[in-house]
Coordinates of C-alpha atoms in Angstrom, one line a residue:
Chain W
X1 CA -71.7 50.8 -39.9
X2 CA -69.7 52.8 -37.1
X3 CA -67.1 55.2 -38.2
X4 CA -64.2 53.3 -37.1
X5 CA -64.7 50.4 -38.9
X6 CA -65.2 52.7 -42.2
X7 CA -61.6 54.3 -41.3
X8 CA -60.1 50.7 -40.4
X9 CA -61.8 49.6 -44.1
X10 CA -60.2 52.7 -46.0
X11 CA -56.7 51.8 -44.0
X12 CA -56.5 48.9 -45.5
X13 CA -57.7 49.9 -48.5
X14 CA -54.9 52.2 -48.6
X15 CA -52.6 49.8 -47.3
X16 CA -53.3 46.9 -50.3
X17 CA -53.6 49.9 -52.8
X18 CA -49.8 50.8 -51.7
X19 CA -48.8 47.6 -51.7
X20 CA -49.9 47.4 -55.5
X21 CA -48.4 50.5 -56.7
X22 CA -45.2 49.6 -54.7
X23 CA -45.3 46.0 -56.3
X24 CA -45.7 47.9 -59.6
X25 CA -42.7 50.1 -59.1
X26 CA -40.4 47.8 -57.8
X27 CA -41.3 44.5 -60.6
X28 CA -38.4 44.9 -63.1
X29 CA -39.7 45.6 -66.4
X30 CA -37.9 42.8 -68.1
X31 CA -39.6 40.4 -65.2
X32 CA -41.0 37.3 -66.6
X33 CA -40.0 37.9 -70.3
X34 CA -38.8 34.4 -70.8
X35 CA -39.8 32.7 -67.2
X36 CA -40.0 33.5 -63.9
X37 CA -36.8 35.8 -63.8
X38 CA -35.6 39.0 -64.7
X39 CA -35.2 38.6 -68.4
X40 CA -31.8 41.2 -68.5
X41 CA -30.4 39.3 -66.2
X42 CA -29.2 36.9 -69.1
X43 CA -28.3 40.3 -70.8
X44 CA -25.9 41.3 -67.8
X45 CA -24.7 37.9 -67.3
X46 CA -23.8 38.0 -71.0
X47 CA -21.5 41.1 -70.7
X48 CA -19.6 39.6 -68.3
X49 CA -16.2 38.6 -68.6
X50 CA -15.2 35.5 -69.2
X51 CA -12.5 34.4 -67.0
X52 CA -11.8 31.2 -68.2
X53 CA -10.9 31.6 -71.7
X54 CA -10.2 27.7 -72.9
X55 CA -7.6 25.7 -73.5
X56 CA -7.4 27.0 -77.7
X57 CA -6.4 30.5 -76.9
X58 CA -3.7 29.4 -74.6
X59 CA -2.5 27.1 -77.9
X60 CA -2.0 30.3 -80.0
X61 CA 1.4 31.0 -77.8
X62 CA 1.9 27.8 -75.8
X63 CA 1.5 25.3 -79.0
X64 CA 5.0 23.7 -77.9
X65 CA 3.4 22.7 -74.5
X66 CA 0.1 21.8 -76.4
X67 CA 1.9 19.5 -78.7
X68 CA 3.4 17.9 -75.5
X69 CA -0.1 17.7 -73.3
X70 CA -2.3 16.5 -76.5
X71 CA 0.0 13.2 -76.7
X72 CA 0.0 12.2 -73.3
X73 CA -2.6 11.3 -70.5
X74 CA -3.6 14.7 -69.5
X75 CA -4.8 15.9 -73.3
X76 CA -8.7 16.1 -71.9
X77 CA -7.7 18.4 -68.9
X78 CA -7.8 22.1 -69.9
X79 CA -4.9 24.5 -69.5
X80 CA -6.9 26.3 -66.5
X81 CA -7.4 23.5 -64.5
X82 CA -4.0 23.9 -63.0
X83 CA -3.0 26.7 -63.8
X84 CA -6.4 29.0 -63.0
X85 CA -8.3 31.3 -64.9
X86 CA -6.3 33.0 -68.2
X87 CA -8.1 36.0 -68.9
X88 CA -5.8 38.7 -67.3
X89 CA -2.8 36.6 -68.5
X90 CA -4.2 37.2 -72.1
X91 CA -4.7 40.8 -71.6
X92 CA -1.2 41.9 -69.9
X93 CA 0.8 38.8 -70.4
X94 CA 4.1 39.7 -68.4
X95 CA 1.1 41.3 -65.0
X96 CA -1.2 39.0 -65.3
X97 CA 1.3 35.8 -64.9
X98 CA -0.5 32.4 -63.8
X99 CA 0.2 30.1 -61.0
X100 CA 2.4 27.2 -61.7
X101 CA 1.2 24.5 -58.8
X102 CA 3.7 23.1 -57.0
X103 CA 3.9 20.3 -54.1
X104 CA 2.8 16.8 -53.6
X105 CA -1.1 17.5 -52.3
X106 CA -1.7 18.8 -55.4
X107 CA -1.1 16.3 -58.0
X108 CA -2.5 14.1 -54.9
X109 CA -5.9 16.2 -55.5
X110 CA -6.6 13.7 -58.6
X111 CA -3.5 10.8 -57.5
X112 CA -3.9 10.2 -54.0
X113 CA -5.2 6.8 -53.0
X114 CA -8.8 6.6 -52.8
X115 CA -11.2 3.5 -53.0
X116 CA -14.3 5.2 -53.9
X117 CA -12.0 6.3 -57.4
X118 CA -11.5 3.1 -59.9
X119 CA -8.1 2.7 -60.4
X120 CA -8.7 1.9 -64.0
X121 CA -9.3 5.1 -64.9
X122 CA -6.7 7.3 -62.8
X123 CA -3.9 6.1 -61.7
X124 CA -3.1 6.1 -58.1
X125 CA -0.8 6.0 -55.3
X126 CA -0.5 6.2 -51.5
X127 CA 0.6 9.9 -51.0
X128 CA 2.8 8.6 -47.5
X129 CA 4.8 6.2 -49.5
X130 CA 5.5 6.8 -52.8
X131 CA 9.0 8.4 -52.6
X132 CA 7.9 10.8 -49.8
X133 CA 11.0 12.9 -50.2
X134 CA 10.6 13.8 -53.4
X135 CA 8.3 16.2 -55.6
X136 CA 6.1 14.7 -58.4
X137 CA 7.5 17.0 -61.4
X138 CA 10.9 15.7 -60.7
X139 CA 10.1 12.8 -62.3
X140 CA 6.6 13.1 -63.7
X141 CA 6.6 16.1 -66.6
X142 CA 3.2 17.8 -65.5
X143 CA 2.2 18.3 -69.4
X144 CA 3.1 15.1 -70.2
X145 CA 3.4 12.7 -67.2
X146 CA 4.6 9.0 -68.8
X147 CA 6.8 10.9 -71.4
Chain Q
X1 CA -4.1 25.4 -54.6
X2 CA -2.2 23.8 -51.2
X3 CA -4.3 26.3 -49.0
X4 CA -7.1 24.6 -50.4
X5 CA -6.0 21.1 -50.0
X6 CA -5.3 21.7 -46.9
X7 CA -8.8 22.7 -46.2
X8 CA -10.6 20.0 -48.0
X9 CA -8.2 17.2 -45.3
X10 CA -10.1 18.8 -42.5
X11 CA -13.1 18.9 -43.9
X12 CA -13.0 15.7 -44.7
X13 CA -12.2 14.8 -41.0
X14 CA -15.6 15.4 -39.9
X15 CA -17.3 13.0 -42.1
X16 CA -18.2 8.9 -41.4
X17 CA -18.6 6.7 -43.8
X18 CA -19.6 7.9 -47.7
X19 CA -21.3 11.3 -48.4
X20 CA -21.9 13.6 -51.5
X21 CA -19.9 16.5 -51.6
X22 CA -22.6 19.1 -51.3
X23 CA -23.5 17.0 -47.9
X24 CA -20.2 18.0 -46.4
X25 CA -21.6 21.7 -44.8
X26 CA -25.1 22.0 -43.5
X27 CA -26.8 25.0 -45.1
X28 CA -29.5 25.1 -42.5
X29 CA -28.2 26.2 -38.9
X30 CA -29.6 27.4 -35.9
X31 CA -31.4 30.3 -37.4
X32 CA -33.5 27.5 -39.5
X33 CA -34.1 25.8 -36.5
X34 CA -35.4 29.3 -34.5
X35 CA -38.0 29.8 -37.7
X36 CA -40.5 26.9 -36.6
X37 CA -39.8 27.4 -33.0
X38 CA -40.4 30.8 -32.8
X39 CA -43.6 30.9 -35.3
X40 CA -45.2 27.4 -33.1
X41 CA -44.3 29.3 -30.2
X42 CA -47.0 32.5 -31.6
X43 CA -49.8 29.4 -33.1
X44 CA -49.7 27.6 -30.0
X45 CA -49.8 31.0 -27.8
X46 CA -52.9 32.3 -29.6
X47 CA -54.7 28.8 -29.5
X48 CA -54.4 29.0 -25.6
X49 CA -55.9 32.6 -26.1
X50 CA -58.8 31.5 -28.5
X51 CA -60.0 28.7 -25.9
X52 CA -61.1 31.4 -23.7
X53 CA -62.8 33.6 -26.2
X54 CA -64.4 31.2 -28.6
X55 CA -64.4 27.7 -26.0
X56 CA -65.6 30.1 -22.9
X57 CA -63.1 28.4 -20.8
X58 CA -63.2 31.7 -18.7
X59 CA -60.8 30.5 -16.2
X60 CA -58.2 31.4 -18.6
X61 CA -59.3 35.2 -18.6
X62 CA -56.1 36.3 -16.4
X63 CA -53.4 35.1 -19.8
X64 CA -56.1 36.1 -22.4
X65 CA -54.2 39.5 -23.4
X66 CA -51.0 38.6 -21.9
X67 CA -51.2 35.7 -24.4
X68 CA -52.4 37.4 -27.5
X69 CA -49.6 40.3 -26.4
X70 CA -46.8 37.4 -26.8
X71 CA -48.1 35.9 -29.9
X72 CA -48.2 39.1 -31.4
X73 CA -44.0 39.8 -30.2
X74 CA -43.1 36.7 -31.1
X75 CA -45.2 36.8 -34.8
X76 CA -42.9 40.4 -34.9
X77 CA -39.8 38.4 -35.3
X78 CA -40.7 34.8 -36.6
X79 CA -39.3 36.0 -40.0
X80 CA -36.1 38.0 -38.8
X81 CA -34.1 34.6 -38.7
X82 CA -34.6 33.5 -42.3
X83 CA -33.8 37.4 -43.6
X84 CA -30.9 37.2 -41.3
X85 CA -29.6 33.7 -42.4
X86 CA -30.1 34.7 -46.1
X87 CA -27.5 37.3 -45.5
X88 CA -29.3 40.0 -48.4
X89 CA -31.9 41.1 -46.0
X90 CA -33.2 43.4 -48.7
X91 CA -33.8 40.7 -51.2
X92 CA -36.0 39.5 -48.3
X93 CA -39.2 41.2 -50.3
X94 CA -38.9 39.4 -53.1
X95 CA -40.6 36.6 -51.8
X96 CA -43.9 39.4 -51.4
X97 CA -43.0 41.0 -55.1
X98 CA -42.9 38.6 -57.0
X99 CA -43.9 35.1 -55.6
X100 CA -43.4 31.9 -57.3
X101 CA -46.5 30.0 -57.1
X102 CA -44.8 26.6 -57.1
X103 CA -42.8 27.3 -54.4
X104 CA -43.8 26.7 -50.6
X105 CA -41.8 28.8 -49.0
X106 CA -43.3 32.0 -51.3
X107 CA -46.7 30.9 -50.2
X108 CA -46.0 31.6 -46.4
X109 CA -45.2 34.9 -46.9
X110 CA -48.9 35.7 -47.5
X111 CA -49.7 33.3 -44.9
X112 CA -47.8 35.3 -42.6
X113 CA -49.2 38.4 -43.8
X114 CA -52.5 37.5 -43.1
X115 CA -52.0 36.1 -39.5
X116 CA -50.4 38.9 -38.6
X117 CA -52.5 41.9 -40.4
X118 CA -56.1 40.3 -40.6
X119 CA -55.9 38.0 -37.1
X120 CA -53.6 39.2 -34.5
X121 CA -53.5 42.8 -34.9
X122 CA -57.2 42.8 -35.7
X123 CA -58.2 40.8 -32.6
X124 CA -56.2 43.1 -30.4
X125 CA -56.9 46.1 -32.1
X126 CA -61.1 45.3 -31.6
X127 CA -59.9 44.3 -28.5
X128 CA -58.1 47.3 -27.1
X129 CA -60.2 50.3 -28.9
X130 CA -62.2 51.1 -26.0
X131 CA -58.8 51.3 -23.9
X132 CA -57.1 53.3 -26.1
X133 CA -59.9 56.2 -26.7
X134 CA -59.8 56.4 -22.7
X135 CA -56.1 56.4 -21.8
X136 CA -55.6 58.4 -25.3
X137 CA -58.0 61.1 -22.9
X138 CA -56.2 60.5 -20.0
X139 CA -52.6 60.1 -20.5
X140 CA -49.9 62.1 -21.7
X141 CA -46.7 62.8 -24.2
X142 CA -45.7 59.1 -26.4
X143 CA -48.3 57.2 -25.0
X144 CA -51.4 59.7 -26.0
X145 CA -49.6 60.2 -29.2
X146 CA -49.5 56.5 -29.8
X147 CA -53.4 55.4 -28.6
X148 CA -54.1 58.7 -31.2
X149 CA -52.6 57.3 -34.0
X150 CA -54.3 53.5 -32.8
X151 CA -57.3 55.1 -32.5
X152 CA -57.7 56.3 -36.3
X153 CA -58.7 59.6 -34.8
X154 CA -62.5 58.0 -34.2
X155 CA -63.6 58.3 -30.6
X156 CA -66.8 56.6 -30.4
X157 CA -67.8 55.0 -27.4
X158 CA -71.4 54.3 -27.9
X159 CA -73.2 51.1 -27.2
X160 CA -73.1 50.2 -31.4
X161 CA -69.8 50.7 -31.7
X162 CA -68.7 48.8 -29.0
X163 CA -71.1 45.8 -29.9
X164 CA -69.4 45.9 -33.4
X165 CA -65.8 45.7 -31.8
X166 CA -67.0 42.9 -29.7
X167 CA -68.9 41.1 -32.7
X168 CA -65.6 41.4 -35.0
X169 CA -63.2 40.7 -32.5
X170 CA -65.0 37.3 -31.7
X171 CA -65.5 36.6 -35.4
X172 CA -61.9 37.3 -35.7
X173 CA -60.8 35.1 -33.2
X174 CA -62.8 32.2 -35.1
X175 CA -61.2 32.8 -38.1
X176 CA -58.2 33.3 -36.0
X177 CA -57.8 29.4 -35.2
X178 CA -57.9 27.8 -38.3
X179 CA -55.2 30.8 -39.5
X180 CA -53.3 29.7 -36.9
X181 CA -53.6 26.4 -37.6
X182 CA -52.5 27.1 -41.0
X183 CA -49.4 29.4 -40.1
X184 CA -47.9 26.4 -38.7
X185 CA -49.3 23.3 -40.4
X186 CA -47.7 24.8 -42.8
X187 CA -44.3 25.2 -41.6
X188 CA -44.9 21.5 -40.7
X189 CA -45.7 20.9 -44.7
X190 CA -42.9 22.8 -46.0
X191 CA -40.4 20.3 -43.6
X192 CA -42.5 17.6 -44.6
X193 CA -42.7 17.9 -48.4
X194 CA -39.1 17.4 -48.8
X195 CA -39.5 13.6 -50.3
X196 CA -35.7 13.4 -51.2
X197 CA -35.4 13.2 -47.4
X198 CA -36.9 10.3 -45.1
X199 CA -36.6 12.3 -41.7
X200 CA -38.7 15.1 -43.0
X201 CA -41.0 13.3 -45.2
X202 CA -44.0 12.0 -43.4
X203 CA -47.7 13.2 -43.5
X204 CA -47.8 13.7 -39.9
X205 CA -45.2 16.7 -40.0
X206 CA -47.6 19.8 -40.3
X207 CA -49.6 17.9 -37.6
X208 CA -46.8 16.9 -35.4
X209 CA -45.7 21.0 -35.6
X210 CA -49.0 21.8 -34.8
X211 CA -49.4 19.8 -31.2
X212 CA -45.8 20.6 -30.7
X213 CA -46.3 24.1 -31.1
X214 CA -49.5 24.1 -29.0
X215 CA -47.0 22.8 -26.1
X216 CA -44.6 25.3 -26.7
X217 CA -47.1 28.1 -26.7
X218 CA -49.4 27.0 -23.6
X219 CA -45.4 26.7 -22.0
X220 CA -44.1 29.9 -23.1
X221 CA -47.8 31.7 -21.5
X222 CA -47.5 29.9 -18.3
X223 CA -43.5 31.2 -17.6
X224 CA -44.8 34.5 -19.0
X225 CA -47.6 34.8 -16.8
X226 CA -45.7 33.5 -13.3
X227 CA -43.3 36.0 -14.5
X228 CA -45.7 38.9 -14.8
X229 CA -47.0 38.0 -11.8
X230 CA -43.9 37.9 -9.7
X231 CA -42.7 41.3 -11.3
X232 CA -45.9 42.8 -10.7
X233 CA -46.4 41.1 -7.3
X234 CA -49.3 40.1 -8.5
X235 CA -51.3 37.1 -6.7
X236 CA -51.2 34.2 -9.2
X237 CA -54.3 32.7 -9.8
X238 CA -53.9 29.3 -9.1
X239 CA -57.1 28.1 -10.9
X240 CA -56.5 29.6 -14.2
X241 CA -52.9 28.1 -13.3
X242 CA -53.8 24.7 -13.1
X243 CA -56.3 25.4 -15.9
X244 CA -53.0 26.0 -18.5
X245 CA -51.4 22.8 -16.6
X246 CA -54.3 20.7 -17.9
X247 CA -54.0 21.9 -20.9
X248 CA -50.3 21.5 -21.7
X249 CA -50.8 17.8 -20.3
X250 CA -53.2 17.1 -22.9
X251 CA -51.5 19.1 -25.7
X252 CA -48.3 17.4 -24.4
X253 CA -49.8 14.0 -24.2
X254 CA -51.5 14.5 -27.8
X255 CA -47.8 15.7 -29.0
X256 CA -45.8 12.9 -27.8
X257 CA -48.5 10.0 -29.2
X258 CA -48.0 11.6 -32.6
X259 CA -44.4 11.5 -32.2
X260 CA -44.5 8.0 -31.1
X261 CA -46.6 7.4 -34.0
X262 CA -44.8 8.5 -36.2
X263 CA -41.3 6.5 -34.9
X264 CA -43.4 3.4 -34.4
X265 CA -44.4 3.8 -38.1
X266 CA -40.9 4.1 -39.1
X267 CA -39.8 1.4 -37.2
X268 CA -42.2 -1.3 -38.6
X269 CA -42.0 -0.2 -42.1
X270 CA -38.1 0.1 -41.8
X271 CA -37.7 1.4 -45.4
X272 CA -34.1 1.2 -46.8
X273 CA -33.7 4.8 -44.6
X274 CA -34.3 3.2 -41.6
X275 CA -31.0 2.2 -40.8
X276 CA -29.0 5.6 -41.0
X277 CA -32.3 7.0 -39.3
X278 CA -31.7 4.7 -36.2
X279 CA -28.2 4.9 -36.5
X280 CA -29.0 8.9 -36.4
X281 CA -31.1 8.4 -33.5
X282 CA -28.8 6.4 -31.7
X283 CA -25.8 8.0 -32.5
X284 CA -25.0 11.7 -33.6
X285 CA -28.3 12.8 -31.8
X286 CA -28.5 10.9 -28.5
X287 CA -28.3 13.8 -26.4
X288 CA -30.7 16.0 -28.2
X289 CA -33.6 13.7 -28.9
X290 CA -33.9 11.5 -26.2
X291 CA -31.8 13.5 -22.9
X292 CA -33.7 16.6 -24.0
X293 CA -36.3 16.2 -26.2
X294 CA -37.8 13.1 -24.9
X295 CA -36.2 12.7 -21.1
X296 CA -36.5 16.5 -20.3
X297 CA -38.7 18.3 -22.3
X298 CA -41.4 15.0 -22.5
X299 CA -41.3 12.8 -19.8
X300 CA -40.3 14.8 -16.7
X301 CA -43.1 17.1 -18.0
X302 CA -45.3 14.5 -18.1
X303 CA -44.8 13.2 -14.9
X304 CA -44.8 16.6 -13.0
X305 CA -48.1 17.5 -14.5
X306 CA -49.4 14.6 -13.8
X307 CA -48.9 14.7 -10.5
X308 CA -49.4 18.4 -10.3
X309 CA -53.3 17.1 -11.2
X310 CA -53.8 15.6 -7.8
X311 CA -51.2 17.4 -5.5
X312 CA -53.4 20.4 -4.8
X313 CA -51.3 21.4 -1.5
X314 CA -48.6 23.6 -1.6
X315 CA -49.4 26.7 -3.6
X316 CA -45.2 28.2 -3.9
X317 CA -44.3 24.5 -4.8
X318 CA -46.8 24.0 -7.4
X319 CA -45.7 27.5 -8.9
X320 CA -42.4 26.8 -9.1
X321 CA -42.9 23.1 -10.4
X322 CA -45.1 25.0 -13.5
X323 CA -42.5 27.1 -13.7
X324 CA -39.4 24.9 -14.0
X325 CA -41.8 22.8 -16.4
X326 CA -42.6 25.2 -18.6
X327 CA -39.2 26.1 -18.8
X328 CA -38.0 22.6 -19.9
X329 CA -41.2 22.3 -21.9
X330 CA -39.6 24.7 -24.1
X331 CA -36.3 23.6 -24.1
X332 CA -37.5 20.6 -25.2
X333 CA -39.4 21.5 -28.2
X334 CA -36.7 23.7 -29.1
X335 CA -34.5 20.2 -29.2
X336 CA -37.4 19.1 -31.3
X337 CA -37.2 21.7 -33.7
X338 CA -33.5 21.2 -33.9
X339 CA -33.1 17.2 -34.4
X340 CA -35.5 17.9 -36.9
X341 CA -34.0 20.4 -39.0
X342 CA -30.2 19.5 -37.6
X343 CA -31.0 16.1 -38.3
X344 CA -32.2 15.7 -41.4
X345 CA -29.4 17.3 -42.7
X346 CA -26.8 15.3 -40.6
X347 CA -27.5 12.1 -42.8
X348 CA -26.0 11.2 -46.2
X349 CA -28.8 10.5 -49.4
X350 CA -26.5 7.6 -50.3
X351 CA -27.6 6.4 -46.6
X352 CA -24.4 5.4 -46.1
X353 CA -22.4 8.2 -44.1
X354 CA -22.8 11.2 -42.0
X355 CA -21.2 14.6 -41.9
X356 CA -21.3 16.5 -38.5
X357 CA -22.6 20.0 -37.2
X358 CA -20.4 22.1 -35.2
X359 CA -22.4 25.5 -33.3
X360 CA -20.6 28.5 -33.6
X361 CA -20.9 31.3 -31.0
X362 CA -20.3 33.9 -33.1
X363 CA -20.5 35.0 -36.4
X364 CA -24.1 35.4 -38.3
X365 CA -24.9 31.8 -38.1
X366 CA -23.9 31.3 -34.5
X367 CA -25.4 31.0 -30.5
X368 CA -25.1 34.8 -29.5
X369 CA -27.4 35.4 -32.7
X370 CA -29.6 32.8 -32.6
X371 CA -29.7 34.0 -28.8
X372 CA -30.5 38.0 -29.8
X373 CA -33.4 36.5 -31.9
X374 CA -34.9 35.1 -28.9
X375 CA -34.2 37.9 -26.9
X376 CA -35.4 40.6 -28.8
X377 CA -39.4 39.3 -28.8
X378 CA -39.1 39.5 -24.6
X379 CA -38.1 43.3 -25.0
X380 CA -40.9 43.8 -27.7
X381 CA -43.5 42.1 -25.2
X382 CA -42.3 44.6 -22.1
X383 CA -42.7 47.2 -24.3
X384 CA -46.4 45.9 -25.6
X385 CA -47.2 45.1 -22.0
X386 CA -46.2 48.6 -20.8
X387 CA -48.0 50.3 -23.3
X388 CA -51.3 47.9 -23.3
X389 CA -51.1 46.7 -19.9
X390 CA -53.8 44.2 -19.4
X391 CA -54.2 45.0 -15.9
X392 CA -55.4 48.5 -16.7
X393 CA -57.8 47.8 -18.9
X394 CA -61.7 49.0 -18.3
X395 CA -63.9 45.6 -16.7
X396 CA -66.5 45.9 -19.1
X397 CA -63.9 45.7 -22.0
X398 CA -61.7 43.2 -20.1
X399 CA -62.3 40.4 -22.2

């Protein structure tokens, strides 16, 4: 055998033997511990956190709203739906204030006239006609919207 | 909250009929449609170049190198679109780290791999040994440095060494076709595996890429070539010309049957798809699939070469009629690249709406950068041409 074809053999000898090592170094170590994934990753994801925090640690202050909310229509709709996520609110209450939506669009988000909705479960109306001048939480109470 | 209202009213504006939500943006743009174009454009290049080697079609000799020279800056970048469209080009060797067997897409990494390390570079190296151990003698500065380090510091010239270049390099082109077969079958498979969508999911797709890249390719050699030549004031050889003509008629003629097949097929079995398909075809891509893809970038061609077959007269006119041809030629299968992966995406699954794509110029999905991937592979091959001109290669060498 010539001797270029012995050095074009060993190059790519050396080549697939780096590519091995550098597979070796660069493979996670937790890679594959539970599936095809880096198994800290659930680890990290864990220790994140949580931004949402649920509609039962906003009840421990707001329990006079909650009382309102569980007895009307919008009881199954959490806190943060509206309002965004809680969690700097619950760790500097007077900073971290929420937003308190206002306008027409966006009760219309969920109430605006659409067919492909069934107007049995969520009641509807046409945005461009239902007294246009005025905002819904003028007469609608957000928390509680056929009190 | 109103901000995003806001946003959601003119997003909705450019839907018709009923869609799913995650229908509303496509996630595949231009850069997706570059990937098949640009890796057909290498197959279908290297195929012209094996049917000299291996099919001793030695007319062809004159776009042997300068064919395996634009495969090989074309192969360079085929991947550069998908890392760029991911946006994490770094997590772009993930897919060689740590493959996922049961995905497609992994798979053509090492696909890729191998074309490009076992086949092309192989080929050309076998190819351009002899070459480089003589200009590496005769030339100076970059260029003797480079044919050095080419060269694996081995300069043998003797008879056995250069029978064992030309013995490999042959076998390598052998292996070379069914690779390149592969490479893009397979981008054809990976579009055509998608059963949750009808315009993707047929058979024929790997084999449809496959003829359509051979066009492409056999186009993309012939404007290279007439280019070359007219830089170089070269005279064009008009045999070997009318050679690559022939042959993107019949790979052009083979293309569009299979195309035809494959709409025929559709339009007889007229599943439950069919009607947002031929609403699709008649509507939101009219001007793409049949002003460009079929009227420009098929049937003119057709046509032209056709008539290019028997009109033997004019030499300048017959130049520039391959020319414009392969110009539109590619055009055109770029426009088939595009209603394919454009238009499968442009199409509800309810089969009942459609959302619409609008091009940007900028930004990292838009023309300029779709434009600086295409641009980039025409620098590399000036730069492979300049420092492996085919023209200066030794006779007994010139393969």
């Amino acid at each position: 055998m010539p001797k270029h074809i012995r050095r074009l053999l060993l190059l790519f000898a050396v080549l697939i033997t780096l590519f091995i090592i550098v597979r070796q170094v660069l493979i996670p170590d937790s890679f594959g511990q539970f599936g095809h994934y880096r198994g800290l990753a659930l680890e990290e994801n864990k220790a994140h956190v949580a931004r949402y925090v649920g509609t039962d640690i906003c009840a421990e202050c707001h329990w006079e709203t909650m009382e309102l909310k569980t007895a009307d229509m919008h009881a199954e709709i959490s806190c943060e739906t509206c309002h965004g996520p809680g969690w700097k609110h619950i760790e500097e209450p007077e900073q971290g204030q929420l937003t308190i939506p206002e306008g027409r669009e966006f009760c219309g988000t969920c109430h605006s006239r659409n067919p492909a909705r069934s107007a049995s479960l969520i009641a509807q109306v046409n945005l461009s006609d239902h007294n246009i001048e005025t905002n819904c939480s003028e007469c609608h109470n957000p928390h509680a919207p056929w009190n | 909250m109103e901000e995003h209202t806001q946003h959601l009213f003119e997003m909705l504006s450019q839907v018709d009929g009923y869609i799913y939500p995650n229908e509303l943006d496509l996630q595949w743009g231009i850069l997706i449609v570059l990937y098949p174009y640009i890796t057909g454009l290498v197959a279908g290049a290297f195929i012209l170049a094996s049917l000299e080697r291996v099919f001793k079609v030695k007319v062809l000799k004159p776009t042997y190198h300068i064919a395996l020279l634009t495969a090989l800056s074309f192969l360079l970048v085929a991947t550069l679109p998908l890392v760029s469209h991911l946006g994490k080009p770094l997590r772009a060797i993930e897919i060689m780290i740590t493959p996922n067997g049961t995905s497609a897409m992994a798979i053509f990494g090492f696909i890729y791999l191998w074309y490009l390390m076992v086949v092309l570079l192989l080929e050309l190296w076998f190819d351009y040994r002899r070459d480089m151990v003589i200009w590496a003698q005769q030339m100076k500065g970059f260029k003797r440095f480079v044919y050095r380090i080419f060269t694996l510091g081995v300069n043998d010239l003797s008879p056995k060494a250069l029978r064992w270049d030309e013995k490999l390099g042959y076998f390598i082109t052998i292996i070379g076709i069914p690779s390149a077969f592969l490479l893009h079958g397979y981008v054809g498979f990976i579009f055509g595996s998608v059963k949750a969508n009808p315009w993707w999911s047929t058979v024929l797709m790997p084999v449809i890429f496959l003829f359509s890249a051979m066009v492409s390719g056999i186009a993309l050699v012939m404007v290279v070539y007439l280019i070359i030549s007219y830089i170089r004031k070269m005279k064009v050889d008009m045999k070997c010309l009318d050679m690559i003509g022939r042959y993107l008629l019949i790979a052009l003629i083979l293309d569009f049957s299979l195309e035809s097949l494959d709409q025929i097929h559709r339009i007889y079995e007229a599943e439950e798809s069919f009607e947002i398909i031929s609403l699709l075809m008649s509507g939101q891509l009219t001007y793409t699939l049949l002003v460009f893809q079929v009227l420009l970038g098929t049937i003119i061609p057709l046509i032209v070469l056709t008539i290019l077959q028997f009109y033997k007269k004019n030499i300048r006119l017959r130049q520039t009629l391959y020319m414009v041809v392969g110009f539109i030629v590619l055009i055109g299968i770029f426009f088939m690249r595009w209603n394919i992966v454009i238009g499968g995406q442009l199409f509800s699954k309810s089969f009942h709406g459609f959302t619409s794509f609008k091009l940007q110029l900028i930004g990292s999905e838009g023309i300029l950068m779709a434009g600086l991937w295409l641009i980039i592979p025409i620098f590399i091959l000036a730069f492979l041409l300049w420092l492996f001109p085919p023209w200066k290669k030794t006779e007994e060498t010139a393969y």
